[in-house]
PDB file of C-alpha atoms in Angstrom:
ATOM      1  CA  UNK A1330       0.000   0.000   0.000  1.00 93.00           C
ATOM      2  CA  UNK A1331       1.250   3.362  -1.162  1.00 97.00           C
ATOM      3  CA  UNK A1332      -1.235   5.961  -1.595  1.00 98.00           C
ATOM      4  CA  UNK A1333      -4.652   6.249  -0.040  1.00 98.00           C
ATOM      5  CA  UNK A1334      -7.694   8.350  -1.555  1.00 98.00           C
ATOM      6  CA  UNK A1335      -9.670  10.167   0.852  1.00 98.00           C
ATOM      7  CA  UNK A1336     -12.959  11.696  -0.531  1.00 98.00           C
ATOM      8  CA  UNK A1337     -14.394  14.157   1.637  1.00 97.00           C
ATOM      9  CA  UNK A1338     -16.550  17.586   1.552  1.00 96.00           C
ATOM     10  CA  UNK A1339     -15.842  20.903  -0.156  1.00 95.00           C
ATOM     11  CA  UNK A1340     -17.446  22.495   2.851  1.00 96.00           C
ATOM     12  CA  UNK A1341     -16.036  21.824   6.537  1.00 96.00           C
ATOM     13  CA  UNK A1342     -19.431  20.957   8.412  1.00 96.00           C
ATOM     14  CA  UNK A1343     -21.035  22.246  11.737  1.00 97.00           C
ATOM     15  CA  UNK A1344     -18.987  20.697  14.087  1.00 96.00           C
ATOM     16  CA  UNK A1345     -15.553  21.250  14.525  1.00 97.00           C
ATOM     17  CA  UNK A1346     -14.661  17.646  15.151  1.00 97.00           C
ATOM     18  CA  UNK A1347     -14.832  16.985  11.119  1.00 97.00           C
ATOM     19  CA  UNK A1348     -11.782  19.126  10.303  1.00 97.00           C
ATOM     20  CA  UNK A1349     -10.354  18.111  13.345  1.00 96.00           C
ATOM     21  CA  UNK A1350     -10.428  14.316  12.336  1.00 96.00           C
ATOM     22  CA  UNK A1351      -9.959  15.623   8.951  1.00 97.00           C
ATOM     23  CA  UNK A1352      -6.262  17.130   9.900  1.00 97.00           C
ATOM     24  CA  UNK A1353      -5.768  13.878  12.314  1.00 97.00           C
ATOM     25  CA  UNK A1354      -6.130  11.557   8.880  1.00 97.00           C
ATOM     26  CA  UNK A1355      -4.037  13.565   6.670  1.00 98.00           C
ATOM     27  CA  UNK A1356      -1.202  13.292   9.433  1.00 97.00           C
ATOM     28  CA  UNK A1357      -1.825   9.610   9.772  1.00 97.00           C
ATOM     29  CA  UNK A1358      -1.476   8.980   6.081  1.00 97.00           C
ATOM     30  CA  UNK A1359       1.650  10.984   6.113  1.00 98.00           C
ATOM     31  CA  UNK A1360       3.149   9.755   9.001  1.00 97.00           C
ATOM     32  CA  UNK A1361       2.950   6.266   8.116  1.00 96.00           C
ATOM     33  CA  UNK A1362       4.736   6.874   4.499  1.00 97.00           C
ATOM     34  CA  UNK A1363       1.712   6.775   2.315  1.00 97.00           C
ATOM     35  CA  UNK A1364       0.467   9.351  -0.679  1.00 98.00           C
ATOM     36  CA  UNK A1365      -2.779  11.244   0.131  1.00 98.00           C
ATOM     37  CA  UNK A1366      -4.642  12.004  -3.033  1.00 98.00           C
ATOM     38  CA  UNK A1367      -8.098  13.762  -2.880  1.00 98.00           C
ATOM     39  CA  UNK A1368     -10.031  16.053  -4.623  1.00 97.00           C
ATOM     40  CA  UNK A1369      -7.511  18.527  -5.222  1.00 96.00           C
ATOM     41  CA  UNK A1370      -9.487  21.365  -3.487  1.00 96.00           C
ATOM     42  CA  UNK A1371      -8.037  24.102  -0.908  1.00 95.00           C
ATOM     43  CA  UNK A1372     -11.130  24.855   0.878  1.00 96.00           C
ATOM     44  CA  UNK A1373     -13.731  22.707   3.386  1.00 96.00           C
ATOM     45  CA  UNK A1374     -12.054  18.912   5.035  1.00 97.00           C
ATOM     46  CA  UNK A1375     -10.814  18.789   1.148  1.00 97.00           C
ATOM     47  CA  UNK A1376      -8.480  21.724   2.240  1.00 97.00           C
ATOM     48  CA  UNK A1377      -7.943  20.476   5.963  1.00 98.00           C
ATOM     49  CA  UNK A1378      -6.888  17.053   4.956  1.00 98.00           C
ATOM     50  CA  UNK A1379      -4.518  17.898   1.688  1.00 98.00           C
ATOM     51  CA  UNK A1380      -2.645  21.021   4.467  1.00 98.00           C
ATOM     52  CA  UNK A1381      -2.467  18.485   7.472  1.00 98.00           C
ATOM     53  CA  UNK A1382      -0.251  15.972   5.066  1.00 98.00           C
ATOM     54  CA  UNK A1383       1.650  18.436   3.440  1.00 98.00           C
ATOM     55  CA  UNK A1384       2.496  19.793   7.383  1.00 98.00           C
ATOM     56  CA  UNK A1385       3.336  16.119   8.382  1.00 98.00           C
ATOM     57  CA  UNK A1386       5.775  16.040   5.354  1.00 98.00           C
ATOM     58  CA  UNK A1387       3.470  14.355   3.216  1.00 98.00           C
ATOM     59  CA  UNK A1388       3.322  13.706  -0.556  1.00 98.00           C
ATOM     60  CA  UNK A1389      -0.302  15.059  -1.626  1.00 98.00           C
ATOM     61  CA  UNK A1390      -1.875  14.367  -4.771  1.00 98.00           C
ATOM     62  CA  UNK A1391      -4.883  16.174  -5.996  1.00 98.00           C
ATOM     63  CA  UNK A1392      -7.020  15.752  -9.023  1.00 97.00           C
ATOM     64  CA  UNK A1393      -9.673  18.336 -10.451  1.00 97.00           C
ATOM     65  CA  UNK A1394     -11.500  18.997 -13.163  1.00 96.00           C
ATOM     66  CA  UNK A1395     -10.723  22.212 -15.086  1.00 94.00           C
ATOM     67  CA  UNK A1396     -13.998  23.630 -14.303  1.00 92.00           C
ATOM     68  CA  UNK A1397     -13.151  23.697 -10.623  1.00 91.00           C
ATOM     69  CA  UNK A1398      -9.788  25.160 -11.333  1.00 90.00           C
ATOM     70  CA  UNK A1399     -11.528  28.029 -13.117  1.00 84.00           C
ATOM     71  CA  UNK A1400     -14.051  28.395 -10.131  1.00 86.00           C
ATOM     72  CA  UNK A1401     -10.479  28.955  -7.798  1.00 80.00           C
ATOM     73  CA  UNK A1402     -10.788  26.413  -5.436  1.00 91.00           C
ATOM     74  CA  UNK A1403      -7.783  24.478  -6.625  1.00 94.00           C
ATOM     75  CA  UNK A1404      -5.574  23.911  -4.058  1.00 96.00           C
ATOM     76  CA  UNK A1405      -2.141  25.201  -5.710  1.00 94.00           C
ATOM     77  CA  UNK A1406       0.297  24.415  -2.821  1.00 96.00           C
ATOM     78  CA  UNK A1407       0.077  20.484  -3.232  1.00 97.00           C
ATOM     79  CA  UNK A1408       2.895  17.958  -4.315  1.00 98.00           C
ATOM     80  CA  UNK A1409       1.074  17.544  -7.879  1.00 98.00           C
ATOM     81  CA  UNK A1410      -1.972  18.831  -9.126  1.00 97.00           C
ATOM     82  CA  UNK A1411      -3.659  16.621 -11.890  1.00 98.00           C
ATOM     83  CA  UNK A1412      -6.285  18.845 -13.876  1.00 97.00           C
ATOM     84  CA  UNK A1413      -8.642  16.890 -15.901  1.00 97.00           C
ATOM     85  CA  UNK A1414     -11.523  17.201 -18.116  1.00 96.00           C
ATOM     86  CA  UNK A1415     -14.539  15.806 -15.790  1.00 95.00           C
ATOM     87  CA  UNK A1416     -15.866  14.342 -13.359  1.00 94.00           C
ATOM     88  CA  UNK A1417     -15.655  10.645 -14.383  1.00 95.00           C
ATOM     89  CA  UNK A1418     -12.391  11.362 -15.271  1.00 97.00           C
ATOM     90  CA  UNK A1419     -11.206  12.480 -11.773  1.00 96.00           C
ATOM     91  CA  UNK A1420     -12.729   9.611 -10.541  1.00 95.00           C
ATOM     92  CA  UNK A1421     -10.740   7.201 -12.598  1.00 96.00           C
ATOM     93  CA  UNK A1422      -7.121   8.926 -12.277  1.00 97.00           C
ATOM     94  CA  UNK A1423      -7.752   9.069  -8.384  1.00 97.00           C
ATOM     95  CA  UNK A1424      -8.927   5.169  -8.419  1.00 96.00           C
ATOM     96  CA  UNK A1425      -5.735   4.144 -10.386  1.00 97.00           C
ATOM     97  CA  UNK A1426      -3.752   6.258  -8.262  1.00 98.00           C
ATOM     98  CA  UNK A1427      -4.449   5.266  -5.220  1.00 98.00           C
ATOM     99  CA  UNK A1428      -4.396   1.659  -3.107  1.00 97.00           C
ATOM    100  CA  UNK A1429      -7.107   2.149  -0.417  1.00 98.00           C
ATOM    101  CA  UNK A1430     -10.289   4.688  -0.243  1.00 98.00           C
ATOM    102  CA  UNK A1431     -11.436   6.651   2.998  1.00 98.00           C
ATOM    103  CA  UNK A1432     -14.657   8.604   3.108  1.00 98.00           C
ATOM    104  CA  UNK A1433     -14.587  11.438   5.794  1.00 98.00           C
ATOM    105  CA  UNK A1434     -18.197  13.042   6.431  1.00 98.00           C
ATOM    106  CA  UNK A1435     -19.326  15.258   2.693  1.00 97.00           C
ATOM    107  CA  UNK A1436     -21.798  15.864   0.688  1.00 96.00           C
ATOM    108  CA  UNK A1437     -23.615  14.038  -2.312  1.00 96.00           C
ATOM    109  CA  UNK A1438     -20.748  14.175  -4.026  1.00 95.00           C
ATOM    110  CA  UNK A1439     -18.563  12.056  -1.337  1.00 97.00           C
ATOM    111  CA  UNK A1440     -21.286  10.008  -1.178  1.00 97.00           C
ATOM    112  CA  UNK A1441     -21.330   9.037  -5.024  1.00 96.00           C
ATOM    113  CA  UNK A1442     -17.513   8.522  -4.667  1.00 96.00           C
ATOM    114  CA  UNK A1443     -17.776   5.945  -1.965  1.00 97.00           C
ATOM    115  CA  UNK A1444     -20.345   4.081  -3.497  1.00 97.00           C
ATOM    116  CA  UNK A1445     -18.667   3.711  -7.266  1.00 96.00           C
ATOM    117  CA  UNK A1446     -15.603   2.686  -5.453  1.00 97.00           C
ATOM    118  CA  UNK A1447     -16.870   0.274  -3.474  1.00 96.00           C
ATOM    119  CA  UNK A1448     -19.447  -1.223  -6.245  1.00 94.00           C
ATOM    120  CA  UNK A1449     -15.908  -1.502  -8.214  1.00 94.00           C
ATOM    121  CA  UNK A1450     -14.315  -3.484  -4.897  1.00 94.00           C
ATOM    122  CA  UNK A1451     -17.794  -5.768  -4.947  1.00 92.00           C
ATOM    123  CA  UNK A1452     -17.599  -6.419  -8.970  1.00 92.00           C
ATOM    124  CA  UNK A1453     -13.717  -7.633  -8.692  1.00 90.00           C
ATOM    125  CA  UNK A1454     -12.577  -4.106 -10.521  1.00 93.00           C
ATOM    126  CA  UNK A1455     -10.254  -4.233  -7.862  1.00 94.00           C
ATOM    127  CA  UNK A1456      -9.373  -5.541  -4.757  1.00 95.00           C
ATOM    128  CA  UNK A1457      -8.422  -2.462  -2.218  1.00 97.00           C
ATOM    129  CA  UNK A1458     -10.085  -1.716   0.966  1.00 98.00           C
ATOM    130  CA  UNK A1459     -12.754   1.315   1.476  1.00 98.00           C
ATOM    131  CA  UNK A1460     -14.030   2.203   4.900  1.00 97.00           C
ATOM    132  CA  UNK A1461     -15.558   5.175   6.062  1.00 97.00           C
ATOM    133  CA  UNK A1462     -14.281   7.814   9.068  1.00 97.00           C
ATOM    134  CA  UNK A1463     -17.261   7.544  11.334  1.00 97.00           C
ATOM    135  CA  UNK A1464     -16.439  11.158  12.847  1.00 95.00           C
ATOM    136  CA  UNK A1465     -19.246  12.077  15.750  1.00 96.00           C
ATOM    137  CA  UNK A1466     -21.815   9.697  14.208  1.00 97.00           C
ATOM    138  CA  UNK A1467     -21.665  11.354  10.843  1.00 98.00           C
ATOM    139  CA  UNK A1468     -21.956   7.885   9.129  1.00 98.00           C
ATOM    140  CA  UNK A1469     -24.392   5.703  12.189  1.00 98.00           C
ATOM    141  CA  UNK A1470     -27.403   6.148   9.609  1.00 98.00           C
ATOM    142  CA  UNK A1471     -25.780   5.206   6.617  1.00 97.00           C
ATOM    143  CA  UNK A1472     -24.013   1.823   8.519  1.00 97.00           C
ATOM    144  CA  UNK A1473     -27.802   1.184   9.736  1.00 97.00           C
ATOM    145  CA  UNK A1474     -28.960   1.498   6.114  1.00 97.00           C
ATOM    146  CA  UNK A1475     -26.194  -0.890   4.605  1.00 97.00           C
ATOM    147  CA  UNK A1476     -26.949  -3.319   7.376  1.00 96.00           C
ATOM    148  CA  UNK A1477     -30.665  -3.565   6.285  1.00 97.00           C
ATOM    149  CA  UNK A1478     -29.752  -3.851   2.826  1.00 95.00           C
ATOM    150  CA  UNK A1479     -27.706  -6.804   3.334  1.00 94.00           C
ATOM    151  CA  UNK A1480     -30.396  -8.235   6.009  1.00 94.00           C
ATOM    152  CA  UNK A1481     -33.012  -7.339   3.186  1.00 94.00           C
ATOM    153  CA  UNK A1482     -30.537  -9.864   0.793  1.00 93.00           C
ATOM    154  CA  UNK A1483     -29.725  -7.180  -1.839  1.00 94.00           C
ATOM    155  CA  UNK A1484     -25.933  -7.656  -1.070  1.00 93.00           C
ATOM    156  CA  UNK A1485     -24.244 -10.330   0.903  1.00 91.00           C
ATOM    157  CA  UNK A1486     -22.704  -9.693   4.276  1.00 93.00           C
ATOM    158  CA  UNK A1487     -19.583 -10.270   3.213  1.00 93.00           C
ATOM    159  CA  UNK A1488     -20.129  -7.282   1.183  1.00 93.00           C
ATOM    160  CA  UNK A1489     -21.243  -5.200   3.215  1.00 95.00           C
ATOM    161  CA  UNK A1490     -18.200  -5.867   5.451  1.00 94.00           C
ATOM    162  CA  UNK A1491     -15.954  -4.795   2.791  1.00 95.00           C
ATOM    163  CA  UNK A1492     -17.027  -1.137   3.666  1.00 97.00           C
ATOM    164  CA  UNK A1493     -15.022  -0.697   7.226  1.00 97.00           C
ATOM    165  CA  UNK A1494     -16.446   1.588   9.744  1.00 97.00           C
ATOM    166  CA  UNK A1495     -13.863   3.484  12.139  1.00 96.00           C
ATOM    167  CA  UNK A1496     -13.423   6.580  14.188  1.00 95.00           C
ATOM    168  CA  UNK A1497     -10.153   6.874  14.355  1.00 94.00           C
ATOM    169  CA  UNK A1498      -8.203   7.025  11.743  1.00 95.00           C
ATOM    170  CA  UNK A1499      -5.200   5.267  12.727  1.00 94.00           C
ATOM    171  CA  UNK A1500      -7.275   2.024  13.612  1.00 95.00           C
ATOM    172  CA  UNK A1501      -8.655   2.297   9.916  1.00 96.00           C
ATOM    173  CA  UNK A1502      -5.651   2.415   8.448  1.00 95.00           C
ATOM    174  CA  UNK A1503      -3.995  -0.642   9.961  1.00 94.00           C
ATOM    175  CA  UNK A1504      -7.407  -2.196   9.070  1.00 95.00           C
ATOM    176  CA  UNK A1505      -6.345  -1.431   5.716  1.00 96.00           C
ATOM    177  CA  UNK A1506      -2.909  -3.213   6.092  1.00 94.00           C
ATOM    178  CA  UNK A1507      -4.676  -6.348   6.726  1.00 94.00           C
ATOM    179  CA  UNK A1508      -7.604  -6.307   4.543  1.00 95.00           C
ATOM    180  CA  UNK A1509      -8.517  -9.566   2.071  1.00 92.00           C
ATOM    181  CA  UNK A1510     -11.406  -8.981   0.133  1.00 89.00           C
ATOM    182  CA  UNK A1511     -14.163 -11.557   0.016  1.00 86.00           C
ATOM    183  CA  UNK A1512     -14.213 -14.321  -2.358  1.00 85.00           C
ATOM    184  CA  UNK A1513     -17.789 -14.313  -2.800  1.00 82.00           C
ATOM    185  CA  UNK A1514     -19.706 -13.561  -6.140  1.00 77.00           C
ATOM    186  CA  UNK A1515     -22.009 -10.787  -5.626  1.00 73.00           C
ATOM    187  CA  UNK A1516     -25.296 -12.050  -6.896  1.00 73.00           C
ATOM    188  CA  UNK A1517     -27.583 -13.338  -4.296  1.00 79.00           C
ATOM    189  CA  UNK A1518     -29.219 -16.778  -6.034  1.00 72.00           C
ATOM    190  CA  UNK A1519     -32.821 -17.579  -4.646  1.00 65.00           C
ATOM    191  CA  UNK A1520     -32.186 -20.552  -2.590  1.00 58.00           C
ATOM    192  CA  UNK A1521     -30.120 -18.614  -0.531  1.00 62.00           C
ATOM    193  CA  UNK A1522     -32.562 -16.277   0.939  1.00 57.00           C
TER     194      UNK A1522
END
């Protein structure tokens, strides 16, 4: 493991316990030799995360589309800035880029970035862990959602394990050392329910 991708909001929250976890994750990452890449934004946990690596001597990576760049919110103090034409591109470069995936708490648009990654991880696109930085509860309603999915059979626990659940982000990250994805396939057949 070399680089992990952390997708997080633009915006930095009510409480000041999301930056705060925000910075502790970006110094983790560092700290422990790894890349950060991200969004490639200066401002919100985007910004807090990508300046709390770069602090703890980190290599950060960021990757944006052009039309953010234009709106100034690229962050132009990073290690390397990748500027690309869209959305799904972003997506892709910071997927092949990076060996693990964190969510911190965001918006629709963290949300939509966890959940292609991870339907990647449960197709066998690839095989690196994805867990989410539970930070004050941010994420209890969404773990109680995924758990009645898979009770409701419309993935299999072993799926739904593959998304790890963690407030502190050193404990995720050794999680991450150890993961082994599930050799399961992902469709549910009928006499199993």
């Amino acid at each position: 493991m070399q680089a992990i991708c952390v997708f997080c909001g633009s915006n930095a929250g009510a409480r000041a316990d999301y930056a705060r976890v925000a910075c502790g994750l970006g110094a983790a990452i560092a700290e422990a030799g790894l890349r950060l890449v991200y969004g490639g934004a200066r401002v919100g946990l985007m910004g807090a995360v990508a300046n709390a690596a770069l602090t703890a001597g980190g290599e950060v990576i960021g990757v944006i589309p052009h039309a953010l760049v234009q709106k100034e919110v690229a962050h132009k103090g990073l290690t390397k800035l990748h500027e690309v034409g869209s959305m799904h591109e972003r997506k892709a470069l910071m997927g092949d880029l990076s060996d693990g995936f964190v969510a911190l708490p965001g918006g629709a648009g963290t949300l939509e970035e966890l959940f292609e990654v991870w339907t990647w991880g449960q197709l066998g696109y690839h095989q690196k862990p994805v867990g989410l930085l539970n930070v004050a509860g941010f994420y209890d309603g969404l773990a109680a959602f995924l758990d009645h999915q898979a009770a409701e059979h419309f993935m299999r626990p072993e799926h739904r394990a593959m998304l790890m659940v963690e407030a502190d982000p050193g404990t995720l990250l050794h999680r991450f050392k150890t993961y082994q994805p599930p050799q399961v396939e992902k469709w549910i057949a009928g006499r199993e329910r």
